[in-house]
């Protein structure tokens, strides 16, 4: 099982009874799963024992497919989850399709709230547009949280460097914070405030505050929704943090961005060691492609059977979204083998870029 993002929620499974269920955003398999913390009744009057983990919604295909049948719906790297008791649903920040979706608790049916477009296979309908329904454009939303249990749904629109407010009933989306340019400007009005890829969100109902993980600024910011003021959450260490290790005098150091591939294999499946499993790096941005090709770095090669593989070390001057194309030959323990292709995408934002591959 491969998980990137988890969200713990409590919701009623049948009238008059509440049972604890951990809902899991399975970003790698593009599904929503459920882990039962206690024995409970479930969909279609089925019963689940404590400790059971099952798929709740999503076919596993990477797509933006809304469907009343939960096993036919398709997600694309779902990340943030939040629960609405009022609407009896989960709201999902579906990152790669740049949408906010809703999953009904009673049957797992999936509907669009805002973002994306009608073509389920188009995962590039992104942008930065406020509006209603499909006219809304987001770019890789990561965090989502429901204020109290009303109709205020806050979204961390990470690649647009903004916080947006969604009304899930009217299906409207408006920007409440962020200029759209990455930075760390403070002491300005909310529309002029600069964030840098905000990720996680949490709503404090007691004080009407919104906590946000401002990822690339390495900061937890707090938005007072009543006063419209922002401040950084002070973090105090019980002991002084370790001093950074300084390089020895006279030894030259070169900063690079390390590209890593982490491989996870499903039970009974493995890479065919005798076949030419290969990888290649590229970008859909022409300028970035030119930078990659002129960097004198090896951009393709063969995969090994190692679970962790260092593919390349890129100059830190190369920025943007990096694509990893994989040509794979997999075999089941029963002897059945097949060939497949995968394209993984990650934005270069730190000294290390890690791609995660599930072989199934």
mmCIF file of C-alpha atoms in Angstrom:
data_model
loop_
_atom_site.group_PDB
_atom_site.id
_atom_site.type_symbol
_atom_site.label_atom_id
_atom_site.label_comp_id
_atom_site.label_asym_id
_atom_site.label_seq_id
_atom_site.Cartn_x
_atom_site.Cartn_y
_atom_site.Cartn_z
ATOM 1 C CA UNK A 1 0.000 0.000 0.000
ATOM 2 C CA UNK A 2 1.333 3.428 -0.946
ATOM 3 C CA UNK A 3 0.034 6.517 0.860
ATOM 4 C CA UNK A 4 1.079 10.119 0.662
ATOM 5 C CA UNK A 5 -1.606 11.992 2.519
ATOM 6 C CA UNK A 6 -3.807 10.983 5.437
ATOM 7 C CA UNK A 7 -6.836 12.659 6.996
ATOM 8 C CA UNK A 8 -8.519 11.401 10.165
ATOM 9 C CA UNK A 9 -12.266 11.975 10.332
ATOM 10 C CA UNK A 10 -15.297 10.758 12.281
ATOM 11 C CA UNK A 11 -18.611 10.376 10.504
ATOM 12 C CA UNK A 12 -21.940 8.577 11.097
ATOM 13 C CA UNK A 13 -22.252 5.245 9.326
ATOM 14 C CA UNK A 14 -25.889 4.662 10.218
ATOM 15 C CA UNK A 15 -28.645 6.556 11.971
ATOM 16 C CA UNK A 16 -27.998 7.249 15.632
ATOM 17 C CA UNK A 17 -24.531 5.709 15.661
ATOM 18 C CA UNK A 18 -21.072 7.135 15.085
ATOM 19 C CA UNK A 19 -18.077 5.001 14.256
ATOM 20 C CA UNK A 20 -14.460 6.024 13.895
ATOM 21 C CA UNK A 21 -13.043 5.679 10.410
ATOM 22 C CA UNK A 22 -9.722 6.959 9.127
ATOM 23 C CA UNK A 23 -10.160 8.208 5.567
ATOM 24 C CA UNK A 24 -6.991 8.017 3.475
ATOM 25 C CA UNK A 25 -6.122 9.981 0.355
ATOM 26 C CA UNK A 26 -4.114 7.436 -1.632
ATOM 27 C CA UNK A 27 -2.274 9.862 -3.881
ATOM 28 C CA UNK A 28 -0.183 7.115 -5.493
ATOM 29 C CA UNK A 29 -3.111 4.881 -6.482
ATOM 30 C CA UNK A 30 -5.531 7.781 -7.120
ATOM 31 C CA UNK A 31 -8.168 6.498 -4.697
ATOM 32 C CA UNK A 32 -9.883 7.206 -1.374
ATOM 33 C CA UNK A 33 -9.560 4.381 1.145
ATOM 34 C CA UNK A 34 -11.061 3.785 4.585
ATOM 35 C CA UNK A 35 -9.473 2.222 7.662
ATOM 36 C CA UNK A 36 -11.862 1.027 10.363
ATOM 37 C CA UNK A 37 -10.746 1.858 13.888
ATOM 38 C CA UNK A 38 -13.713 -0.107 15.244
ATOM 39 C CA UNK A 39 -16.205 -2.657 13.927
ATOM 40 C CA UNK A 40 -18.824 -0.846 11.878
ATOM 41 C CA UNK A 41 -21.642 -1.111 9.355
ATOM 42 C CA UNK A 42 -20.580 0.097 5.906
ATOM 43 C CA UNK A 43 -21.831 0.655 2.372
ATOM 44 C CA UNK A 44 -24.699 -1.641 1.272
ATOM 45 C CA UNK A 45 -25.115 -2.920 4.864
ATOM 46 C CA UNK A 46 -21.747 -4.667 4.836
ATOM 47 C CA UNK A 47 -19.893 -5.080 8.112
ATOM 48 C CA UNK A 48 -16.228 -4.335 8.610
ATOM 49 C CA UNK A 49 -14.067 -5.640 11.422
ATOM 50 C CA UNK A 50 -11.775 -3.313 13.337
ATOM 51 C CA UNK A 51 -8.436 -3.003 11.565
ATOM 52 C CA UNK A 52 -9.897 -3.540 8.081
ATOM 53 C CA UNK A 53 -8.669 -1.237 5.291
ATOM 54 C CA UNK A 54 -10.708 -1.050 2.071
ATOM 55 C CA UNK A 55 -11.050 1.056 -1.046
ATOM 56 C CA UNK A 56 -13.931 3.495 -0.716
ATOM 57 C CA UNK A 57 -13.914 5.373 -4.022
ATOM 58 C CA UNK A 58 -11.812 5.514 -7.192
ATOM 59 C CA UNK A 59 -10.981 3.061 -9.961
ATOM 60 C CA UNK A 60 -7.214 3.553 -9.671
ATOM 61 C CA UNK A 61 -6.950 5.193 -13.084
ATOM 62 C CA UNK A 62 -5.392 8.667 -13.047
ATOM 63 C CA UNK A 63 -8.241 10.790 -14.373
ATOM 64 C CA UNK A 64 -10.764 13.485 -13.539
ATOM 65 C CA UNK A 65 -13.838 11.249 -13.790
ATOM 66 C CA UNK A 66 -16.978 12.037 -11.791
ATOM 67 C CA UNK A 67 -19.388 9.127 -11.492
ATOM 68 C CA UNK A 68 -22.307 8.017 -9.340
ATOM 69 C CA UNK A 69 -20.652 4.579 -9.116
ATOM 70 C CA UNK A 70 -17.766 4.857 -6.674
ATOM 71 C CA UNK A 71 -15.641 2.158 -8.337
ATOM 72 C CA UNK A 72 -15.846 3.894 -11.734
ATOM 73 C CA UNK A 73 -14.894 7.374 -10.520
ATOM 74 C CA UNK A 74 -11.333 8.491 -11.170
ATOM 75 C CA UNK A 75 -9.007 10.734 -9.147
ATOM 76 C CA UNK A 76 -5.593 12.188 -9.952
ATOM 77 C CA UNK A 77 -3.304 12.299 -6.916
ATOM 78 C CA UNK A 78 -5.945 13.194 -4.285
ATOM 79 C CA UNK A 79 -4.283 15.000 -1.389
ATOM 80 C CA UNK A 80 -6.294 17.044 1.113
ATOM 81 C CA UNK A 81 -9.485 15.702 2.716
ATOM 82 C CA UNK A 82 -12.062 17.386 4.908
ATOM 83 C CA UNK A 83 -15.386 16.187 6.284
ATOM 84 C CA UNK A 84 -18.761 17.919 6.074
ATOM 85 C CA UNK A 85 -21.374 16.492 8.426
ATOM 86 C CA UNK A 86 -23.891 18.955 7.002
ATOM 87 C CA UNK A 87 -23.467 17.730 3.430
ATOM 88 C CA UNK A 88 -22.637 14.136 4.452
ATOM 89 C CA UNK A 89 -19.593 14.052 2.214
ATOM 90 C CA UNK A 90 -15.846 14.357 1.992
ATOM 91 C CA UNK A 91 -14.376 17.280 0.084
ATOM 92 C CA UNK A 92 -11.185 16.342 -1.746
ATOM 93 C CA UNK A 93 -8.353 18.471 -3.091
ATOM 94 C CA UNK A 94 -7.572 16.426 -6.212
ATOM 95 C CA UNK A 95 -4.148 17.851 -6.951
ATOM 96 C CA UNK A 96 -3.200 16.631 -10.408
ATOM 97 C CA UNK A 97 -6.602 17.389 -11.952
ATOM 98 C CA UNK A 98 -6.581 20.819 -10.224
ATOM 99 C CA UNK A 99 -10.106 20.305 -8.905
ATOM 100 C CA UNK A 100 -12.106 20.214 -5.705
ATOM 101 C CA UNK A 101 -14.384 17.159 -5.648
ATOM 102 C CA UNK A 102 -17.021 15.823 -3.263
ATOM 103 C CA UNK A 103 -17.440 12.155 -2.308
ATOM 104 C CA UNK A 104 -20.795 11.191 -0.798
ATOM 105 C CA UNK A 105 -20.433 9.131 2.378
ATOM 106 C CA UNK A 106 -23.488 6.946 1.791
ATOM 107 C CA UNK A 107 -22.334 5.460 -1.511
ATOM 108 C CA UNK A 108 -18.956 6.945 -2.561
ATOM 109 C CA UNK A 109 -20.418 8.824 -5.538
ATOM 110 C CA UNK A 110 -18.094 11.558 -6.825
ATOM 111 C CA UNK A 111 -19.122 14.994 -8.101
ATOM 112 C CA UNK A 112 -17.263 18.095 -9.215
ATOM 113 C CA UNK A 113 -17.347 21.220 -7.065
ATOM 114 C CA UNK A 114 -14.975 23.565 -8.895
ATOM 115 C CA UNK A 115 -12.117 23.358 -11.393
ATOM 116 C CA UNK A 116 -11.152 21.043 -14.247
ATOM 117 C CA UNK A 117 -13.313 20.445 -17.301
ATOM 118 C CA UNK A 118 -15.735 17.872 -18.732
ATOM 119 C CA UNK A 119 -13.033 15.785 -20.449
ATOM 120 C CA UNK A 120 -12.078 13.245 -17.781
ATOM 121 C CA UNK A 121 -8.709 12.543 -19.435
ATOM 122 C CA UNK A 122 -7.547 16.178 -19.528
ATOM 123 C CA UNK A 123 -5.410 16.747 -16.434
ATOM 124 C CA UNK A 124 -4.042 20.027 -17.771
ATOM 125 C CA UNK A 125 -7.139 22.209 -17.305
ATOM 126 C CA UNK A 126 -5.357 24.350 -14.729
ATOM 127 C CA UNK A 127 -4.903 28.085 -14.274
ATOM 128 C CA UNK A 128 -5.843 30.856 -11.866
ATOM 129 C CA UNK A 129 -9.431 31.929 -12.443
ATOM 130 C CA UNK A 130 -12.127 32.694 -9.862
ATOM 131 C CA UNK A 131 -15.713 31.998 -10.831
ATOM 132 C CA UNK A 132 -18.270 29.189 -10.713
ATOM 133 C CA UNK A 133 -18.056 25.444 -11.391
ATOM 134 C CA UNK A 134 -15.954 24.457 -14.394
ATOM 135 C CA UNK A 135 -15.009 28.048 -15.220
ATOM 136 C CA UNK A 136 -12.892 28.032 -12.052
ATOM 137 C CA UNK A 137 -9.221 27.208 -12.619
ATOM 138 C CA UNK A 138 -6.886 26.053 -9.861
ATOM 139 C CA UNK A 139 -3.312 24.766 -10.040
ATOM 140 C CA UNK A 140 -2.356 21.730 -7.937
ATOM 141 C CA UNK A 141 -4.468 22.366 -4.806
ATOM 142 C CA UNK A 142 -3.077 20.454 -1.846
ATOM 143 C CA UNK A 143 -4.963 21.421 1.295
ATOM 144 C CA UNK A 144 -8.675 21.790 1.983
ATOM 145 C CA UNK A 145 -10.549 22.421 5.233
ATOM 146 C CA UNK A 146 -14.171 23.072 6.173
ATOM 147 C CA UNK A 147 -14.907 26.004 8.481
ATOM 148 C CA UNK A 148 -17.112 24.722 11.336
ATOM 149 C CA UNK A 149 -19.660 22.727 9.362
ATOM 150 C CA UNK A 150 -21.115 25.486 7.263
ATOM 151 C CA UNK A 151 -20.564 26.362 3.662
ATOM 152 C CA UNK A 152 -17.079 27.884 3.888
ATOM 153 C CA UNK A 153 -14.490 25.608 2.309
ATOM 154 C CA UNK A 154 -10.893 26.880 2.304
ATOM 155 C CA UNK A 155 -8.408 25.652 -0.317
ATOM 156 C CA UNK A 156 -4.611 25.912 -0.467
ATOM 157 C CA UNK A 157 -4.064 26.544 -4.190
ATOM 158 C CA UNK A 158 -0.395 25.647 -3.977
ATOM 159 C CA UNK A 159 1.086 26.477 -7.383
ATOM 160 C CA UNK A 160 -0.923 29.719 -7.560
ATOM 161 C CA UNK A 161 0.435 30.683 -4.113
ATOM 162 C CA UNK A 162 -3.061 31.554 -2.909
ATOM 163 C CA UNK A 163 -5.727 30.683 -0.363
ATOM 164 C CA UNK A 164 -9.191 30.474 -1.891
ATOM 165 C CA UNK A 165 -12.721 30.249 -0.508
ATOM 166 C CA UNK A 166 -15.181 27.812 -2.094
ATOM 167 C CA UNK A 167 -18.931 27.696 -1.532
ATOM 168 C CA UNK A 168 -19.751 24.018 -2.192
ATOM 169 C CA UNK A 169 -23.467 24.727 -2.661
ATOM 170 C CA UNK A 170 -23.187 27.639 -5.106
ATOM 171 C CA UNK A 171 -19.934 26.125 -6.484
ATOM 172 C CA UNK A 172 -18.214 29.516 -6.402
ATOM 173 C CA UNK A 173 -14.522 30.135 -5.806
ATOM 174 C CA UNK A 174 -12.889 33.431 -4.777
ATOM 175 C CA UNK A 175 -9.350 34.366 -3.777
ATOM 176 C CA UNK A 176 -9.087 35.635 -0.204
ATOM 177 C CA UNK A 177 -5.294 35.739 0.212
ATOM 178 C CA UNK A 178 -2.258 35.824 -2.063
ATOM 179 C CA UNK A 179 -1.013 37.925 -4.950
ATOM 180 C CA UNK A 180 -0.253 34.899 -7.126
ATOM 181 C CA UNK A 181 3.487 35.582 -7.019
ATOM 182 C CA UNK A 182 5.761 33.481 -4.798
ATOM 183 C CA UNK A 183 7.366 35.367 -1.944
ATOM 184 C CA UNK A 184 7.098 36.176 1.744
ATOM 185 C CA UNK A 185 5.811 39.739 1.863
ATOM 186 C CA UNK A 186 4.321 40.707 5.228
ATOM 187 C CA UNK A 187 2.327 43.629 6.609
ATOM 188 C CA UNK A 188 0.178 44.155 3.495
ATOM 189 C CA UNK A 189 -3.455 43.646 2.569
ATOM 190 C CA UNK A 190 -4.516 40.034 1.997
ATOM 191 C CA UNK A 191 -4.806 40.320 -1.833
ATOM 192 C CA UNK A 192 -1.208 41.636 -1.959
ATOM 193 C CA UNK A 193 0.214 39.083 0.464
ATOM 194 C CA UNK A 194 2.837 36.737 -0.943
ATOM 195 C CA UNK A 195 2.900 33.032 -0.085
ATOM 196 C CA UNK A 196 5.106 30.299 -1.517
ATOM 197 C CA UNK A 197 3.264 27.073 -2.328
ATOM 198 C CA UNK A 198 0.915 26.819 0.678
ATOM 199 C CA UNK A 199 0.056 23.200 1.440
ATOM 200 C CA UNK A 200 -1.745 21.986 4.565
ATOM 201 C CA UNK A 201 -4.697 23.863 6.065
ATOM 202 C CA UNK A 202 -6.464 23.633 9.423
ATOM 203 C CA UNK A 203 -9.429 25.670 10.695
ATOM 204 C CA UNK A 204 -9.614 26.767 14.355
ATOM 205 C CA UNK A 205 -13.348 27.100 15.069
ATOM 206 C CA UNK A 206 -12.777 28.416 18.612
ATOM 207 C CA UNK A 207 -10.863 31.501 17.451
ATOM 208 C CA UNK A 208 -12.053 31.676 13.814
ATOM 209 C CA UNK A 209 -8.514 31.325 12.506
ATOM 210 C CA UNK A 210 -6.990 29.527 9.555
ATOM 211 C CA UNK A 211 -3.609 27.821 9.982
ATOM 212 C CA UNK A 212 -1.609 27.220 6.813
ATOM 213 C CA UNK A 213 1.694 25.492 6.057
ATOM 214 C CA UNK A 214 3.544 27.987 3.835
ATOM 215 C CA UNK A 215 5.776 25.282 2.421
ATOM 216 C CA UNK A 216 8.663 27.007 0.672
ATOM 217 C CA UNK A 217 8.831 29.736 3.316
ATOM 218 C CA UNK A 218 9.206 27.020 5.995
ATOM 219 C CA UNK A 219 6.572 28.855 8.001
ATOM 220 C CA UNK A 220 3.223 28.221 9.693
ATOM 221 C CA UNK A 221 1.042 31.257 9.039
ATOM 222 C CA UNK A 222 -2.145 32.102 10.895
ATOM 223 C CA UNK A 223 -4.961 34.102 9.310
ATOM 224 C CA UNK A 224 -7.391 35.791 11.690
ATOM 225 C CA UNK A 225 -10.525 35.623 9.541
ATOM 226 C CA UNK A 226 -12.367 38.266 11.556
ATOM 227 C CA UNK A 227 -9.600 40.872 11.700
ATOM 228 C CA UNK A 228 -8.146 39.948 8.271
ATOM 229 C CA UNK A 229 -4.671 39.895 9.816
ATOM 230 C CA UNK A 230 -1.839 37.409 9.258
ATOM 231 C CA UNK A 231 1.016 36.463 11.536
ATOM 232 C CA UNK A 232 3.592 33.670 11.767
ATOM 233 C CA UNK A 233 3.138 31.004 14.394
ATOM 234 C CA UNK A 234 6.081 31.255 16.807
ATOM 235 C CA UNK A 235 7.895 27.946 17.173
ATOM 236 C CA UNK A 236 9.954 27.565 20.347
ATOM 237 C CA UNK A 237 12.501 24.781 20.762
ATOM 238 C CA UNK A 238 13.065 23.169 24.149
ATOM 239 C CA UNK A 239 16.750 23.003 23.234
ATOM 240 C CA UNK A 240 18.757 25.178 20.861
ATOM 241 C CA UNK A 241 18.681 23.736 17.327
ATOM 242 C CA UNK A 242 21.862 22.108 16.110
ATOM 243 C CA UNK A 243 24.353 24.411 14.473
ATOM 244 C CA UNK A 244 24.666 23.801 10.734
ATOM 245 C CA UNK A 245 27.778 21.889 9.733
ATOM 246 C CA UNK A 246 30.165 24.169 7.852
ATOM 247 C CA UNK A 247 32.208 22.692 4.982
ATOM 248 C CA UNK A 248 35.908 22.342 5.661
ATOM 249 C CA UNK A 249 38.028 25.258 4.498
ATOM 250 C CA UNK A 250 39.638 24.648 1.121
ATOM 251 C CA UNK A 251 37.097 22.062 -0.039
ATOM 252 C CA UNK A 252 34.899 23.249 -2.881
ATOM 253 C CA UNK A 253 31.217 22.329 -2.684
ATOM 254 C CA UNK A 254 28.718 22.268 -5.527
ATOM 255 C CA UNK A 255 25.005 22.423 -4.809
ATOM 256 C CA UNK A 256 22.865 20.121 -6.907
ATOM 257 C CA UNK A 257 19.274 18.907 -7.035
ATOM 258 C CA UNK A 258 19.235 15.130 -6.598
ATOM 259 C CA UNK A 259 16.583 13.225 -8.552
ATOM 260 C CA UNK A 260 15.514 10.060 -6.709
ATOM 261 C CA UNK A 261 13.140 7.240 -7.645
ATOM 262 C CA UNK A 262 11.499 5.232 -4.840
ATOM 263 C CA UNK A 263 10.078 1.901 -6.044
ATOM 264 C CA UNK A 264 7.316 -0.023 -4.241
ATOM 265 C CA UNK A 265 6.102 -3.372 -5.582
ATOM 266 C CA UNK A 266 2.670 -4.876 -4.966
ATOM 267 C CA UNK A 267 2.503 -8.364 -3.484
ATOM 268 C CA UNK A 268 3.275 -11.009 -6.079
ATOM 269 C CA UNK A 269 4.609 -8.546 -8.669
ATOM 270 C CA UNK A 270 8.202 -7.619 -9.585
ATOM 271 C CA UNK A 271 10.196 -5.876 -12.283
ATOM 272 C CA UNK A 272 11.493 -8.250 -14.951
ATOM 273 C CA UNK A 273 15.230 -8.264 -14.276
ATOM 274 C CA UNK A 274 16.017 -9.579 -17.771
ATOM 275 C CA UNK A 275 14.125 -6.819 -19.604
ATOM 276 C CA UNK A 276 15.385 -3.292 -20.410
ATOM 277 C CA UNK A 277 13.433 -1.271 -17.821
ATOM 278 C CA UNK A 278 14.417 2.310 -18.543
ATOM 279 C CA UNK A 279 13.859 5.912 -17.462
ATOM 280 C CA UNK A 280 14.222 9.344 -19.012
ATOM 281 C CA UNK A 281 13.863 12.899 -17.717
ATOM 282 C CA UNK A 282 12.331 15.784 -19.615
ATOM 283 C CA UNK A 283 10.052 18.794 -19.247
ATOM 284 C CA UNK A 284 6.999 20.011 -21.142
ATOM 285 C CA UNK A 285 8.456 23.509 -20.936
ATOM 286 C CA UNK A 286 10.722 24.222 -23.924
ATOM 287 C CA UNK A 287 13.076 26.520 -22.007
ATOM 288 C CA UNK A 288 13.472 24.016 -19.191
ATOM 289 C CA UNK A 289 14.153 21.264 -21.736
ATOM 290 C CA UNK A 290 16.930 23.369 -23.245
ATOM 291 C CA UNK A 291 18.390 23.908 -19.773
ATOM 292 C CA UNK A 292 18.285 20.167 -19.102
ATOM 293 C CA UNK A 293 19.961 19.299 -22.391
ATOM 294 C CA UNK A 294 22.701 21.901 -21.921
ATOM 295 C CA UNK A 295 23.450 20.788 -18.343
ATOM 296 C CA UNK A 296 25.667 17.860 -19.500
ATOM 297 C CA UNK A 297 23.745 15.575 -17.135
ATOM 298 C CA UNK A 298 22.701 12.067 -18.148
ATOM 299 C CA UNK A 299 18.935 12.279 -18.708
ATOM 300 C CA UNK A 300 18.167 8.619 -19.440
ATOM 301 C CA UNK A 301 19.263 5.202 -18.346
ATOM 302 C CA UNK A 302 18.224 1.737 -17.200
ATOM 303 C CA UNK A 303 16.458 0.978 -13.942
ATOM 304 C CA UNK A 304 17.925 -1.361 -11.374
ATOM 305 C CA UNK A 305 16.006 -3.530 -8.916
ATOM 306 C CA UNK A 306 16.927 -1.236 -5.993
ATOM 307 C CA UNK A 307 14.040 0.219 -3.998
ATOM 308 C CA UNK A 308 15.793 3.621 -3.939
ATOM 309 C CA UNK A 309 17.629 4.807 -7.037
ATOM 310 C CA UNK A 310 19.481 8.078 -7.636
ATOM 311 C CA UNK A 311 18.822 8.911 -11.269
ATOM 312 C CA UNK A 312 20.545 12.261 -11.756
ATOM 313 C CA UNK A 313 22.029 15.333 -10.098
ATOM 314 C CA UNK A 314 20.803 18.512 -11.748
ATOM 315 C CA UNK A 315 22.164 22.052 -11.394
ATOM 316 C CA UNK A 316 20.093 24.047 -8.891
ATOM 317 C CA UNK A 317 19.563 26.692 -11.563
ATOM 318 C CA UNK A 318 17.064 24.370 -13.295
ATOM 319 C CA UNK A 319 13.526 25.114 -12.086
ATOM 320 C CA UNK A 320 10.042 24.015 -13.121
ATOM 321 C CA UNK A 321 8.035 20.797 -13.461
ATOM 322 C CA UNK A 322 10.146 17.719 -14.149
ATOM 323 C CA UNK A 323 8.697 14.655 -15.914
ATOM 324 C CA UNK A 324 10.006 11.112 -15.458
ATOM 325 C CA UNK A 325 9.075 8.670 -18.215
ATOM 326 C CA UNK A 326 9.338 4.986 -17.313
ATOM 327 C CA UNK A 327 9.273 2.007 -19.697
ATOM 328 C CA UNK A 328 8.528 -0.982 -17.485
ATOM 329 C CA UNK A 329 8.439 -4.745 -17.906
ATOM 330 C CA UNK A 330 6.661 -6.389 -14.966
ATOM 331 C CA UNK A 331 5.951 -10.001 -14.097
ATOM 332 C CA UNK A 332 3.617 -11.712 -11.672
ATOM 333 C CA UNK A 333 4.840 -14.632 -9.599
ATOM 334 C CA UNK A 334 2.483 -16.808 -11.659
ATOM 335 C CA UNK A 335 4.673 -16.094 -14.712
ATOM 336 C CA UNK A 336 2.448 -13.595 -16.549
ATOM 337 C CA UNK A 337 4.516 -10.637 -17.811
ATOM 338 C CA UNK A 338 3.501 -7.352 -19.414
ATOM 339 C CA UNK A 339 4.974 -4.112 -20.697
ATOM 340 C CA UNK A 340 3.787 -0.674 -19.637
ATOM 341 C CA UNK A 341 4.660 3.005 -19.551
ATOM 342 C CA UNK A 342 4.276 5.582 -16.806
ATOM 343 C CA UNK A 343 4.933 9.304 -16.622
ATOM 344 C CA UNK A 344 5.465 10.815 -13.173
ATOM 345 C CA UNK A 345 5.642 14.552 -12.577
ATOM 346 C CA UNK A 346 7.186 16.620 -9.790
ATOM 347 C CA UNK A 347 7.934 20.300 -9.438
ATOM 348 C CA UNK A 348 11.543 21.130 -8.550
ATOM 349 C CA UNK A 349 11.356 23.190 -5.395
ATOM 350 C CA UNK A 350 14.123 21.869 -3.112
ATOM 351 C CA UNK A 351 17.520 20.210 -3.199
ATOM 352 C CA UNK A 352 15.876 16.827 -3.705
ATOM 353 C CA UNK A 353 13.139 15.650 -6.067
ATOM 354 C CA UNK A 354 11.636 12.272 -5.211
ATOM 355 C CA UNK A 355 9.429 10.322 -7.600
ATOM 356 C CA UNK A 356 7.372 7.448 -6.155
ATOM 357 C CA UNK A 357 6.607 4.420 -8.361
ATOM 358 C CA UNK A 358 4.121 1.702 -7.457
ATOM 359 C CA UNK A 359 4.672 -1.484 -9.480
ATOM 360 C CA UNK A 360 1.361 -3.376 -9.580
#
